[in-house]
XYZ file of C-alpha atoms in Angstrom:
291
model
C 60.625 -19.765 -43.061
C 58.497 -19.993 -45.972
C 56.251 -17.162 -47.107
C 53.369 -18.746 -49.053
C 51.636 -16.959 -51.858
C 47.961 -17.135 -51.011
C 47.088 -16.886 -54.502
C 48.860 -20.402 -55.117
C 47.447 -21.851 -52.174
C 43.873 -20.854 -53.476
C 44.924 -22.426 -56.764
C 46.015 -25.646 -54.926
C 42.597 -25.941 -52.946
C 40.797 -25.529 -56.428
C 42.617 -28.445 -58.138
C 41.992 -30.362 -54.894
C 38.321 -29.581 -55.172
C 37.642 -30.330 -58.788
C 40.215 -33.247 -58.864
C 41.058 -32.092 -62.428
C 43.513 -29.203 -63.756
C 41.122 -28.506 -66.688
C 38.070 -27.913 -64.529
C 39.791 -26.074 -62.035
C 41.414 -23.917 -64.460
C 38.099 -22.884 -65.889
C 36.625 -22.288 -62.264
C 39.623 -19.971 -61.893
C 39.384 -18.256 -65.111
C 43.010 -19.189 -65.981
C 44.830 -21.584 -68.580
C 45.705 -25.166 -67.886
C 49.449 -24.474 -68.406
C 49.378 -21.365 -66.146
C 47.729 -23.227 -63.412
C 50.049 -26.275 -63.723
C 53.019 -23.621 -63.267
C 51.489 -22.230 -60.468
C 51.075 -25.330 -58.576
C 54.670 -26.523 -59.313
C 55.828 -23.115 -57.892
C 53.797 -23.746 -54.623
C 55.347 -27.195 -54.465
C 58.729 -25.732 -54.897
C 57.880 -23.398 -52.000
C 56.965 -26.431 -49.680
C 59.531 -28.801 -50.883
C 56.872 -31.426 -51.543
C 54.644 -32.874 -54.367
C 51.262 -32.047 -53.796
C 49.290 -33.557 -56.837
C 49.545 -36.420 -58.980
C 48.066 -36.567 -62.350
C 45.906 -39.549 -63.288
C 44.139 -40.647 -66.583
C 40.894 -39.535 -64.841
C 42.216 -36.112 -63.652
C 44.529 -35.550 -60.586
C 44.708 -36.751 -57.119
C 46.327 -35.667 -53.957
C 49.407 -37.191 -52.625
C 50.005 -37.893 -49.247
C 51.632 -34.485 -48.640
C 48.749 -32.787 -50.340
C 46.333 -34.563 -47.894
C 47.969 -33.129 -45.058
C 48.486 -29.672 -46.528
C 44.676 -29.379 -47.922
C 42.843 -28.765 -44.676
C 45.795 -26.343 -43.518
C 45.268 -24.372 -46.874
C 41.741 -24.164 -46.546
C 42.228 -22.831 -42.857
C 44.867 -20.381 -44.081
C 42.562 -18.915 -46.854
C 39.641 -18.788 -44.291
C 41.869 -16.928 -41.738
C 42.857 -14.580 -44.437
C 39.318 -13.601 -45.502
C 38.322 -13.263 -41.857
C 41.160 -10.941 -41.194
C 40.356 -8.844 -44.182
C 36.626 -8.726 -43.378
C 37.232 -7.852 -39.764
C 39.659 -5.141 -40.741
C 37.180 -3.694 -43.183
C 34.403 -3.910 -40.480
C 36.638 -1.948 -38.008
C 37.401 0.668 -40.468
C 33.721 1.233 -41.457
C 31.678 0.235 -38.359
C 28.306 1.595 -39.590
C 26.993 -1.405 -41.325
C 25.786 -4.481 -39.800
C 23.963 -7.610 -41.434
C 21.482 -9.392 -39.343
C 20.525 -12.874 -40.595
C 17.308 -14.893 -39.418
C 15.658 -18.082 -40.227
C 12.052 -18.606 -41.262
C 9.351 -17.666 -38.455
C 11.998 -15.751 -36.349
C 11.059 -12.190 -36.643
C 13.898 -9.547 -36.049
C 11.767 -6.628 -37.419
C 10.895 -4.825 -34.112
C 14.591 -5.028 -32.750
C 15.842 -3.899 -36.042
C 13.488 -0.651 -36.114
C 14.689 -0.029 -32.531
C 18.252 -0.118 -33.720
C 17.629 2.296 -36.650
C 16.195 4.611 -34.255
C 18.967 4.618 -31.893
C 21.871 4.393 -34.354
C 20.606 6.575 -37.179
C 23.981 6.853 -38.629
C 24.407 3.065 -38.964
C 22.991 0.789 -41.804
C 21.060 -2.386 -40.649
C 20.491 -5.072 -43.193
C 18.683 -8.090 -42.888
C 18.781 -11.355 -44.471
C 16.955 -14.327 -44.599
C 18.555 -17.797 -44.248
C 17.911 -21.201 -45.400
C 17.869 -23.819 -42.737
C 21.492 -24.948 -43.265
C 23.039 -21.687 -44.076
C 23.726 -19.890 -40.744
C 27.355 -21.226 -39.783
C 28.509 -20.528 -43.397
C 26.989 -17.175 -43.616
C 28.704 -16.088 -40.365
C 32.182 -17.615 -41.139
C 32.284 -16.293 -44.616
C 31.093 -12.689 -43.281
C 28.062 -12.572 -45.353
C 26.222 -11.657 -42.063
C 27.457 -10.351 -38.601
C 24.890 -12.166 -36.291
C 22.070 -14.629 -36.607
C 18.956 -15.373 -34.989
C 18.669 -19.089 -35.670
C 17.855 -22.443 -34.286
C 20.068 -25.212 -33.026
C 21.567 -27.718 -33.755
C 24.498 -25.421 -34.983
C 28.383 -26.140 -35.471
C 30.154 -24.475 -32.643
C 33.508 -23.982 -34.040
C 34.280 -20.346 -34.779
C 30.873 -19.220 -33.132
C 29.620 -17.808 -29.980
C 26.234 -18.888 -29.272
C 23.674 -17.178 -26.628
C 20.375 -19.021 -25.970
C 17.354 -16.927 -26.333
C 14.414 -19.235 -25.659
C 12.907 -22.725 -26.304
C 10.038 -23.679 -28.684
C 7.737 -26.625 -28.363
C 7.827 -28.753 -31.445
C 4.631 -30.008 -33.394
C 3.808 -32.476 -36.074
C 2.611 -31.072 -39.559
C 0.352 -33.433 -41.300
C -2.304 -33.363 -44.124
C -5.622 -31.910 -42.964
C -7.311 -35.129 -43.547
C -4.562 -37.354 -41.904
C -5.454 -39.801 -39.389
C -3.769 -37.714 -36.648
C -5.261 -34.388 -37.547
C -7.168 -33.086 -34.754
C -5.874 -35.035 -32.054
C -5.071 -33.050 -28.970
C -1.406 -34.266 -29.080
C 0.710 -37.072 -30.422
C 3.828 -39.009 -29.290
C 6.728 -40.585 -31.162
C 4.841 -43.946 -30.792
C 1.848 -42.484 -32.937
C 4.394 -41.757 -35.881
C 6.286 -45.145 -35.219
C 5.835 -46.034 -39.107
C 5.265 -42.581 -40.583
C 8.047 -41.452 -43.191
C 9.649 -38.008 -42.224
C 11.721 -35.984 -44.810
C 15.294 -36.306 -44.468
C 17.823 -33.268 -44.417
C 21.632 -33.187 -45.814
C 22.926 -32.289 -42.493
C 23.439 -35.063 -40.352
C 22.910 -33.037 -36.865
C 19.653 -31.294 -38.124
C 18.489 -34.728 -39.807
C 18.893 -36.260 -36.241
C 17.076 -33.599 -34.373
C 14.107 -33.028 -36.603
C 13.400 -36.706 -37.338
C 14.166 -37.660 -33.643
C 16.578 -40.301 -35.330
C 17.460 -42.507 -33.422
C 14.173 -42.846 -31.436
C 14.754 -43.150 -27.572
C 14.242 -47.095 -27.933
C 17.276 -47.113 -30.313
C 15.088 -47.681 -33.441
C 15.649 -45.708 -36.539
C 13.122 -42.929 -37.557
C 11.314 -44.243 -40.830
C 12.933 -42.782 -44.034
C 11.393 -40.321 -46.235
C 12.947 -38.484 -49.224
C 15.841 -36.071 -48.979
C 14.448 -32.588 -49.514
C 15.841 -29.127 -49.390
C 12.991 -27.197 -50.685
C 10.215 -26.014 -48.148
C 7.573 -26.012 -50.936
C 8.374 -29.543 -51.760
C 8.052 -30.831 -48.189
C 4.792 -29.373 -48.025
C 3.583 -30.391 -51.064
C 4.184 -34.231 -49.903
C 2.761 -33.650 -46.534
C -0.413 -32.229 -48.023
C -0.580 -35.273 -50.391
C -0.455 -37.561 -47.108
C 2.953 -39.060 -48.133
C 4.917 -37.543 -45.250
C 4.491 -36.030 -41.785
C 7.126 -33.580 -40.412
C 8.381 -32.319 -36.971
C 8.531 -28.543 -36.771
C 8.620 -25.484 -34.581
C 5.443 -24.851 -32.724
C 5.612 -21.304 -34.376
C 4.451 -22.666 -37.624
C 0.961 -22.777 -36.247
C 0.830 -19.167 -36.289
C 2.333 -18.864 -39.893
C 0.300 -19.083 -43.046
C 0.126 -22.798 -43.503
C -1.555 -24.262 -46.365
C -5.350 -24.992 -45.915
C -4.738 -28.538 -46.565
C -2.069 -28.861 -44.088
C -2.405 -28.550 -40.073
C -0.396 -29.248 -36.911
C -0.784 -31.390 -33.791
C 1.333 -30.748 -30.577
C 4.021 -33.300 -29.720
C 4.488 -34.894 -26.306
C 7.679 -36.448 -24.983
C 10.213 -34.546 -27.371
C 12.827 -32.069 -26.576
C 11.797 -28.453 -27.514
C 14.036 -26.779 -30.266
C 16.276 -24.075 -29.119
C 16.443 -20.414 -30.505
C 19.829 -18.752 -30.100
C 21.888 -15.780 -31.254
C 25.137 -16.692 -33.062
C 27.917 -14.513 -33.808
C 31.593 -15.309 -34.770
C 33.891 -15.758 -32.135
C 36.389 -12.644 -31.572
C 33.999 -9.971 -33.121
C 34.029 -7.120 -30.645
C 32.735 -3.882 -32.206
C 30.271 -1.898 -29.882
C 27.783 -1.683 -32.781
C 27.687 -5.543 -32.802
C 27.501 -5.443 -29.141
C 24.507 -3.225 -28.979
C 22.760 -5.034 -31.729
C 23.086 -8.451 -29.716
C 21.812 -6.554 -26.679
C 18.707 -5.272 -28.372
C 17.960 -8.702 -30.270
C 18.120 -10.274 -27.029
C 15.724 -7.756 -25.410
C 13.182 -8.173 -28.191
C 13.266 -11.908 -28.683
C 13.834 -13.160 -25.020
C 10.429 -13.697 -23.428
C 9.990 -11.757 -20.116
C 12.592 -9.019 -20.916
């Protein structure tokens, strides 16, 4: 049986990420000769060469390609084990993540009233941050929207939101009672980095199989709304944006014939503390319509 040193495994994943011993050594705050020795130690433990040096840097061997995803899973599992153990030892702190326009304040107030000895922290999440924030133990529960990677997460549906089209105030569709996908067949929509979100929020492909017209790849909320206000883009968004403080040069139009978006509660699979269970129940009570 081989007992792997997690520090050596972490060094290997750093070299695999940077594809260069020098850059990996700098990221790890160590020297290149020391890093090379540690990689050789790991290769000795495994009985296989993992990396080949090249004029451009380094590349994974076939054995390295096989080991890399297992190494990453091993490090992730170790981090999760440590975080779960700390959480069990100090169960009085819990971090709640939420997306823009998903309001957790009433639930958090209720939790603080019923658990005066516990500490509840809230954290705003970027649109594509939920899964990583949970799996990396930066948050313990998230109020978020689908689509969401399911691996390692438990997801509880809360409610559905209709979707609207966001357009410039002087756009040809502004003021309409509603619009359909046919009305925006030739309108460019912003692209997102995540393929699942990209498909859902652009309705791409369209029901007839045609691709949605391409707009620029955007990450910034502010940049997206600047381009919408300038008449260069339209965007599909949750209907709740109608109740938020939109720019005066931007408006929304209800959409017909598109699937609503889904608001959910997400936690890590296997997390089972009483405080987390009470938090999830309180969030469901406050956020689920009719409860």
